[in-house]
Amino acid sequence: MAAHHCIGSGADERRHWLAPDKAAALESTVQAIAVAGKGISACDESGRTINPRFANVGIEATEEMRRVYRETLFTAPGATDCLTAVILDPETVFQQDSNGTPFPEVLAKQGLIPGVKPSLTVYKLPGTNQETYMQGLDGLSERCAKYYAAGCRFAKWRSPLTIDVAAGTPSALAIETNCRDLARYALICQAEGLVPIVEPDLVLKGAHSLEDAVEANARVLGELVRGMQDYGVHLPGTLLKTNLVNCGKDCEPQASVGEIADANLRVLRRVLPVAVASVNYLSGGLSLDRATAILSGLNHMKRARGGDKYAPWNLSFSWSSCIQLPLFDLCKTEAKDESGLPRAAIQKLYVENLLKARAAALGGL
């Protein structure tokens, strides 16, 4: 009991490290993002990710082409009906639209909150079975200060983990390393005025069962919450972006939408404090139809079981590939304008996909 009391006292001492006005600013940003039926557009793909998408449709991937593509999305009519925020790659944070306006300002003028994915690198974690962790804490405070000055008000850090029951993953070492680094990242972000989105991602590859996923996700989120509390992270000024709890892609039979919705709600109720206002799920390689079906089923089940009294979190989306990959296919079939992209067609499909995501976030599909 004495040891437990000492740990608790230390947490109490750290609880007030954040000045009241800074805490209030973080909470204000969270509340502006955590709006029912609206989500976050993840436009933070690095060049390593987005360049092959251009190459696959016969377009040269230059910095200017990336800029034009981002501007096409950021100015799509109707997108603001579905979004509250946009995550940017560091390159995009410091780019401008065709009129010379910085992209964070372009978004802010539309009522969208700009955020950033700090530069990170994945490394193999020694002492594990080929598991990984992310490096990017060195110099993070200085980078966050620059992002804040450029207009960003939140950041996102993704830590991928794998489920393989036979191989013993995710291991205790991998969970602790990734989650404690996420907690340190969150602390640094808040010190610099940015709301941290913490993103543990248990990827869908493998043949694990839904119940295997429930237990692994509960272990990971439990360690993440514990780390943030130990370090004094201000939870009301934090957002969670995580994978949908789901069986592996090679699992047979696949779980139903209802089973997946129930699994996700069980995990959240087991480990996530109510102080975290919103859970914005990633798509994890799912198609738009499958991702929206699951998110809609999740919100429908939440409502049927008592709404916020049963699950007091906003349950929404922060999607990239399932929204955007179909946009690149248009480059094969639609006429391109002077920019080299079929911008009108891209904007139209982008908003159509976002409207599906909005409906899912409202449990209306």
Coordinates of C-alpha atoms in Angstrom, one line a residue:
M1 CA 0.0 0.0 0.0
A2 CA 2.9 2.4 0.8
A3 CA 4.4 1.9 -2.6
H4 CA 1.1 2.5 -4.2
H5 CA 0.6 5.7 -2.2
C6 CA 4.0 7.0 -3.3
I7 CA 3.2 6.5 -6.9
G8 CA -0.2 8.2 -6.5
S9 CA 1.4 11.2 -4.7
G10 CA 3.9 11.6 -7.5
A11 CA 1.1 11.7 -10.1
D12 CA -0.7 14.3 -7.9
E13 CA 2.4 16.5 -7.9
R14 CA 2.6 16.3 -11.7
R15 CA -1.1 16.9 -12.3
H16 CA -0.7 20.6 -11.9
W17 CA 2.4 21.2 -14.0
L18 CA 0.4 22.6 -16.9
A19 CA -0.7 26.2 -16.5
P20 CA -4.5 26.6 -16.3
D21 CA -4.6 28.7 -19.5
K22 CA -2.6 26.1 -21.4
A23 CA -4.8 23.3 -20.1
A24 CA -7.9 25.3 -21.1
A25 CA -6.5 25.9 -24.6
L26 CA -5.8 22.2 -25.1
E27 CA -9.3 21.2 -23.9
S28 CA -10.8 23.8 -26.3
T29 CA -9.0 22.3 -29.2
V30 CA -10.2 18.8 -28.2
Q31 CA -13.8 19.9 -28.0
A32 CA -13.6 21.6 -31.4
I33 CA -12.3 18.3 -32.9
A34 CA -14.6 15.9 -31.0
V35 CA -17.9 16.9 -32.7
A36 CA -20.5 14.1 -33.3
G37 CA -20.7 13.1 -37.0
K38 CA -17.5 14.8 -38.0
G39 CA -14.0 13.4 -38.2
I40 CA -10.3 14.0 -39.0
S41 CA -8.9 13.8 -42.5
A42 CA -5.5 12.1 -42.4
C43 CA -3.4 13.8 -45.1
D44 CA -0.1 13.1 -43.5
E45 CA 1.4 10.5 -45.8
S46 CA 5.1 10.9 -46.1
G47 CA 6.7 11.0 -49.5
R48 CA 7.6 7.3 -49.1
T49 CA 3.9 6.5 -48.9
I50 CA 2.3 9.0 -51.3
N51 CA 4.9 8.9 -54.1
P52 CA 4.2 5.3 -55.1
R53 CA 0.5 6.2 -55.3
F54 CA 1.3 8.8 -58.0
A55 CA 3.7 6.4 -59.7
N56 CA 1.0 3.7 -59.9
V57 CA -1.2 6.0 -61.9
G58 CA 1.5 7.3 -64.2
I59 CA 2.1 10.7 -62.5
E60 CA 5.5 12.0 -61.6
A61 CA 5.7 12.5 -57.9
T62 CA 7.2 15.9 -57.3
E63 CA 6.9 18.3 -54.4
E64 CA 4.8 20.5 -56.5
M65 CA 2.5 17.7 -57.5
R66 CA 2.1 16.8 -53.8
R67 CA 1.3 20.4 -53.1
V68 CA -1.4 20.6 -55.8
Y69 CA -2.9 17.4 -54.6
R70 CA -3.1 18.6 -51.0
E71 CA -4.6 21.9 -52.1
T72 CA -7.2 20.0 -54.1
L73 CA -8.4 18.2 -51.0
F74 CA -8.2 21.2 -48.7
T75 CA -10.4 23.3 -51.0
A76 CA -13.0 20.7 -51.8
P77 CA -16.5 22.2 -51.5
G78 CA -18.5 20.5 -48.8
A79 CA -15.6 18.8 -47.0
T80 CA -16.1 21.0 -44.0
D81 CA -19.5 19.5 -43.4
C82 CA -17.8 16.2 -42.5
L83 CA -14.5 17.3 -40.9
T84 CA -13.2 19.2 -37.9
A85 CA -9.5 18.7 -38.5
V86 CA -6.8 17.7 -40.9
I87 CA -3.5 16.0 -40.2
L88 CA -0.6 17.3 -42.3
D89 CA 2.8 15.9 -43.2
P90 CA 5.6 18.3 -42.1
E91 CA 6.3 19.2 -45.7
T92 CA 2.7 20.3 -46.1
V93 CA 2.7 22.4 -43.0
F94 CA 5.2 24.8 -44.6
Q95 CA 3.7 24.8 -48.1
Q96 CA 1.3 27.4 -49.5
D97 CA -1.7 27.3 -51.8
S98 CA -1.8 28.9 -55.2
N99 CA -2.4 32.3 -53.7
G100 CA 0.6 32.1 -51.4
T101 CA -1.4 31.4 -48.3
P102 CA 0.2 28.8 -45.9
F103 CA -1.9 25.6 -45.8
P104 CA -2.5 25.8 -42.0
E105 CA -4.1 29.2 -42.6
V106 CA -6.1 27.9 -45.5
L107 CA -7.6 25.2 -43.3
A108 CA -8.2 27.5 -40.3
K109 CA -10.1 30.0 -42.4
Q110 CA -12.5 27.2 -43.2
G111 CA -12.9 26.3 -39.5
L112 CA -10.7 23.2 -39.8
I113 CA -8.0 22.7 -37.2
P114 CA -4.6 21.9 -38.7
G115 CA -2.4 19.3 -37.1
V116 CA 0.8 17.5 -37.9
K117 CA 2.5 14.1 -37.9
P118 CA 6.0 14.7 -36.5
S119 CA 8.8 13.0 -38.5
L120 CA 9.2 9.5 -37.1
T121 CA 11.3 6.5 -38.1
V122 CA 10.5 2.8 -37.3
Y123 CA 13.2 0.6 -35.9
K124 CA 13.5 -3.0 -34.8
L125 CA 13.2 -3.4 -31.0
P126 CA 16.1 -5.5 -29.7
G127 CA 15.1 -8.3 -27.4
T128 CA 11.9 -9.0 -29.3
N129 CA 10.7 -11.3 -32.1
Q130 CA 11.1 -8.7 -34.9
E131 CA 8.8 -6.2 -33.2
T132 CA 9.3 -2.5 -33.7
Y133 CA 9.2 0.9 -32.0
M134 CA 9.2 4.5 -33.3
Q135 CA 12.1 6.9 -32.8
G136 CA 11.3 10.6 -33.0
L137 CA 11.5 12.0 -29.5
D138 CA 14.9 13.7 -29.9
G139 CA 14.3 17.3 -30.9
L140 CA 10.5 16.9 -30.7
S141 CA 10.0 19.9 -28.4
E142 CA 11.7 22.2 -30.9
R143 CA 9.8 20.7 -33.8
C144 CA 6.5 21.1 -32.0
A145 CA 7.3 24.7 -31.2
K146 CA 7.8 25.3 -35.0
Y147 CA 4.6 23.5 -35.8
Y148 CA 2.7 25.6 -33.3
A149 CA 4.1 28.8 -34.7
A150 CA 3.1 27.7 -38.2
G151 CA -0.5 27.3 -37.0
C152 CA -0.9 23.6 -36.0
R153 CA -2.8 22.9 -32.9
F154 CA -2.4 19.1 -32.6
A155 CA 0.0 16.3 -33.5
K156 CA -0.2 12.6 -34.1
W157 CA 2.2 9.8 -33.3
R158 CA 1.5 6.2 -34.6
S159 CA 3.1 3.2 -33.0
P160 CA 2.3 -0.1 -34.9
L161 CA 2.2 -3.4 -33.1
T162 CA 1.4 -7.0 -34.2
I163 CA -0.8 -9.7 -32.8
D164 CA 0.6 -13.2 -33.1
V165 CA -0.4 -15.5 -30.3
A166 CA 2.1 -18.3 -31.2
A167 CA 5.0 -15.8 -31.5
G168 CA 4.0 -14.1 -28.3
T169 CA 3.4 -10.7 -29.8
P170 CA 2.7 -8.0 -28.8
S171 CA 5.3 -8.7 -26.1
A172 CA 5.3 -6.9 -22.8
L173 CA 8.6 -5.1 -23.8
A174 CA 7.1 -3.9 -27.1
I175 CA 3.9 -2.7 -25.4
E176 CA 5.8 -0.9 -22.7
T177 CA 8.3 0.7 -25.0
N178 CA 5.8 2.0 -27.5
C179 CA 3.2 3.1 -25.0
R180 CA 5.7 4.9 -22.7
D181 CA 7.2 6.7 -25.8
L182 CA 3.6 7.7 -26.8
A183 CA 3.2 9.1 -23.2
R184 CA 6.4 11.0 -23.4
Y185 CA 5.5 12.4 -26.8
A186 CA 2.1 13.5 -25.4
L187 CA 3.7 15.3 -22.5
I188 CA 6.1 17.2 -24.9
C189 CA 3.2 18.1 -27.2
Q190 CA 1.2 19.6 -24.4
A191 CA 4.1 21.6 -23.1
E192 CA 4.3 23.2 -26.6
G193 CA 0.6 23.8 -26.9
L194 CA -0.3 20.9 -29.2
V195 CA -3.1 18.4 -28.4
P196 CA -1.5 15.0 -28.7
I197 CA -3.3 12.3 -30.7
V198 CA -1.9 9.0 -29.4
E199 CA -2.1 6.2 -31.9
P200 CA -1.4 2.7 -30.9
D201 CA -2.1 0.5 -34.0
L202 CA -2.5 -3.2 -33.7
V203 CA -2.4 -4.1 -37.4
L204 CA -4.9 -6.5 -38.9
K205 CA -2.4 -8.9 -40.5
G206 CA -2.5 -12.4 -39.1
A207 CA -5.0 -15.0 -38.2
H208 CA -5.8 -14.0 -34.6
S209 CA -9.3 -14.4 -33.3
L210 CA -11.5 -11.5 -32.2
E211 CA -11.1 -12.5 -28.6
D212 CA -7.3 -12.5 -29.1
A213 CA -7.6 -9.0 -30.4
V214 CA -9.8 -7.9 -27.4
E215 CA -7.1 -9.1 -25.0
A216 CA -4.2 -7.6 -26.9
N217 CA -5.9 -4.2 -27.4
A218 CA -6.9 -4.1 -23.7
R219 CA -3.3 -4.7 -22.7
V220 CA -2.0 -2.0 -25.0
L221 CA -4.5 0.7 -24.2
G222 CA -4.2 -0.1 -20.5
E223 CA -0.5 0.4 -20.6
L224 CA -0.9 3.6 -22.7
V225 CA -3.3 5.1 -20.2
R226 CA -1.1 4.0 -17.3
G227 CA 1.9 5.6 -18.9
M228 CA 0.1 8.9 -19.6
Q229 CA -1.2 9.0 -16.0
D230 CA 2.2 8.2 -14.6
Y231 CA 3.8 11.0 -16.6
G232 CA 1.1 13.6 -15.8
V233 CA -0.3 13.9 -19.3
H234 CA -3.5 16.0 -19.2
L235 CA -6.0 13.5 -20.4
P236 CA -8.8 16.0 -21.2
G237 CA -6.3 17.6 -23.6
T238 CA -5.6 14.3 -25.4
L239 CA -7.3 12.4 -28.2
L240 CA -7.1 8.7 -29.0
K241 CA -6.6 7.4 -32.6
T242 CA -6.5 3.6 -32.7
N243 CA -7.3 0.6 -34.7
L244 CA -10.7 -1.0 -34.8
V245 CA -10.5 -4.1 -32.5
N246 CA -10.9 -6.9 -35.1
C247 CA -9.8 -10.4 -35.9
G248 CA -6.9 -10.9 -38.3
K249 CA -7.4 -10.7 -42.0
D250 CA -6.5 -14.4 -42.3
C251 CA -8.9 -15.5 -39.5
E252 CA -11.8 -17.7 -40.7
P253 CA -14.6 -17.1 -40.3
Q254 CA -14.4 -13.3 -40.2
A255 CA -16.3 -11.6 -37.3
S256 CA -19.6 -9.9 -38.0
V257 CA -20.1 -6.2 -37.7
G258 CA -22.1 -6.7 -34.5
E259 CA -19.4 -8.8 -33.0
I260 CA -16.7 -6.3 -33.9
A261 CA -18.8 -3.4 -32.5
D262 CA -19.3 -5.3 -29.2
A263 CA -15.6 -6.1 -29.0
N264 CA -14.6 -2.4 -29.4
L265 CA -17.1 -1.2 -26.8
R266 CA -15.9 -3.8 -24.3
V267 CA -12.3 -2.8 -24.7
L268 CA -13.1 0.9 -24.3
R269 CA -15.2 0.3 -21.2
R270 CA -12.5 -1.8 -19.7
V271 CA -9.6 0.7 -20.0
L272 CA -10.3 4.1 -21.4
P273 CA -11.0 7.0 -18.9
V274 CA -14.0 9.2 -19.6
A275 CA -11.5 12.2 -19.6
V276 CA -10.5 11.3 -23.1
A277 CA -13.3 12.9 -25.2
S278 CA -13.0 11.2 -28.6
V279 CA -11.8 8.0 -30.2
N280 CA -11.1 8.6 -33.9
Y281 CA -10.5 5.2 -35.5
L282 CA -8.1 4.5 -38.3
S283 CA -9.2 2.3 -41.2
G284 CA -6.3 -0.2 -40.9
G285 CA -6.3 -1.2 -44.6
L286 CA -10.1 -1.9 -44.6
S287 CA -12.1 -0.8 -47.6
L288 CA -14.4 2.3 -47.2
D289 CA -17.5 0.1 -47.3
R290 CA -16.2 -2.2 -44.6
A291 CA -14.8 0.6 -42.4
T292 CA -18.0 2.6 -42.6
A293 CA -20.1 -0.5 -41.9
I294 CA -18.2 -1.2 -38.7
L295 CA -18.1 2.4 -37.5
S296 CA -21.8 2.8 -38.1
G297 CA -22.5 -0.5 -36.3
L298 CA -20.4 0.7 -33.4
N299 CA -22.3 4.0 -33.0
H300 CA -25.6 2.2 -33.5
M301 CA -24.8 -0.3 -30.7
K302 CA -23.6 2.5 -28.5
R303 CA -26.9 4.3 -28.9
A304 CA -28.9 1.1 -28.4
R305 CA -27.1 0.4 -25.1
G306 CA -27.7 3.8 -23.6
G307 CA -25.6 6.3 -25.6
D308 CA -23.2 8.4 -23.7
K309 CA -24.2 6.8 -20.4
Y310 CA -22.9 3.5 -21.7
A311 CA -19.9 4.8 -23.8
P312 CA -19.2 8.4 -23.1
W313 CA -16.8 8.9 -25.9
N314 CA -17.3 10.5 -29.4
L315 CA -16.6 7.6 -31.8
S316 CA -15.6 8.8 -35.2
F317 CA -12.9 8.5 -37.9
S318 CA -9.5 9.6 -38.9
W319 CA -9.1 7.9 -42.2
S320 CA -6.5 8.1 -45.0
S321 CA -6.2 5.2 -47.4
C322 CA -9.9 4.1 -47.6
I323 CA -10.9 7.7 -48.4
Q324 CA -8.0 8.6 -50.7
L325 CA -6.8 5.6 -52.6
P326 CA -9.9 5.7 -54.8
L327 CA -9.0 9.3 -55.7
F328 CA -5.8 8.2 -57.4
D329 CA -7.6 5.8 -59.6
L330 CA -9.4 8.7 -61.1
C331 CA -6.1 9.8 -62.7
K332 CA -6.4 6.7 -65.0
T333 CA -9.9 7.5 -66.2
E334 CA -10.7 11.2 -65.9
A335 CA -9.4 14.1 -67.9
K336 CA -6.7 16.1 -66.2
D337 CA -6.7 19.9 -66.0
E338 CA -3.7 22.2 -66.3
S339 CA -2.4 21.1 -62.9
G340 CA -1.9 17.5 -64.2
L341 CA -4.7 16.1 -62.0
P342 CA -8.4 15.7 -62.5
R343 CA -9.1 18.1 -59.7
A344 CA -12.8 18.5 -60.0
A345 CA -13.4 14.7 -60.1
I346 CA -11.0 14.2 -57.1
Q347 CA -12.9 16.8 -55.1
K348 CA -16.2 15.3 -55.9
L349 CA -15.3 11.7 -54.9
Y350 CA -13.4 12.9 -51.8
V351 CA -16.5 14.6 -50.5
E352 CA -18.7 11.7 -51.4
N353 CA -16.4 9.4 -49.4
L354 CA -16.4 11.8 -46.5
L355 CA -20.2 11.9 -46.5
K356 CA -20.2 8.1 -46.1
A357 CA -17.8 8.5 -43.2
R358 CA -20.0 11.2 -41.6
A359 CA -23.0 8.9 -41.9
A360 CA -21.1 6.1 -40.2
A361 CA -20.0 8.4 -37.4
L362 CA -23.6 9.1 -36.7
G363 CA -24.6 5.4 -36.8
G364 CA -26.8 6.1 -39.8
L365 CA -25.7 3.5 -42.4

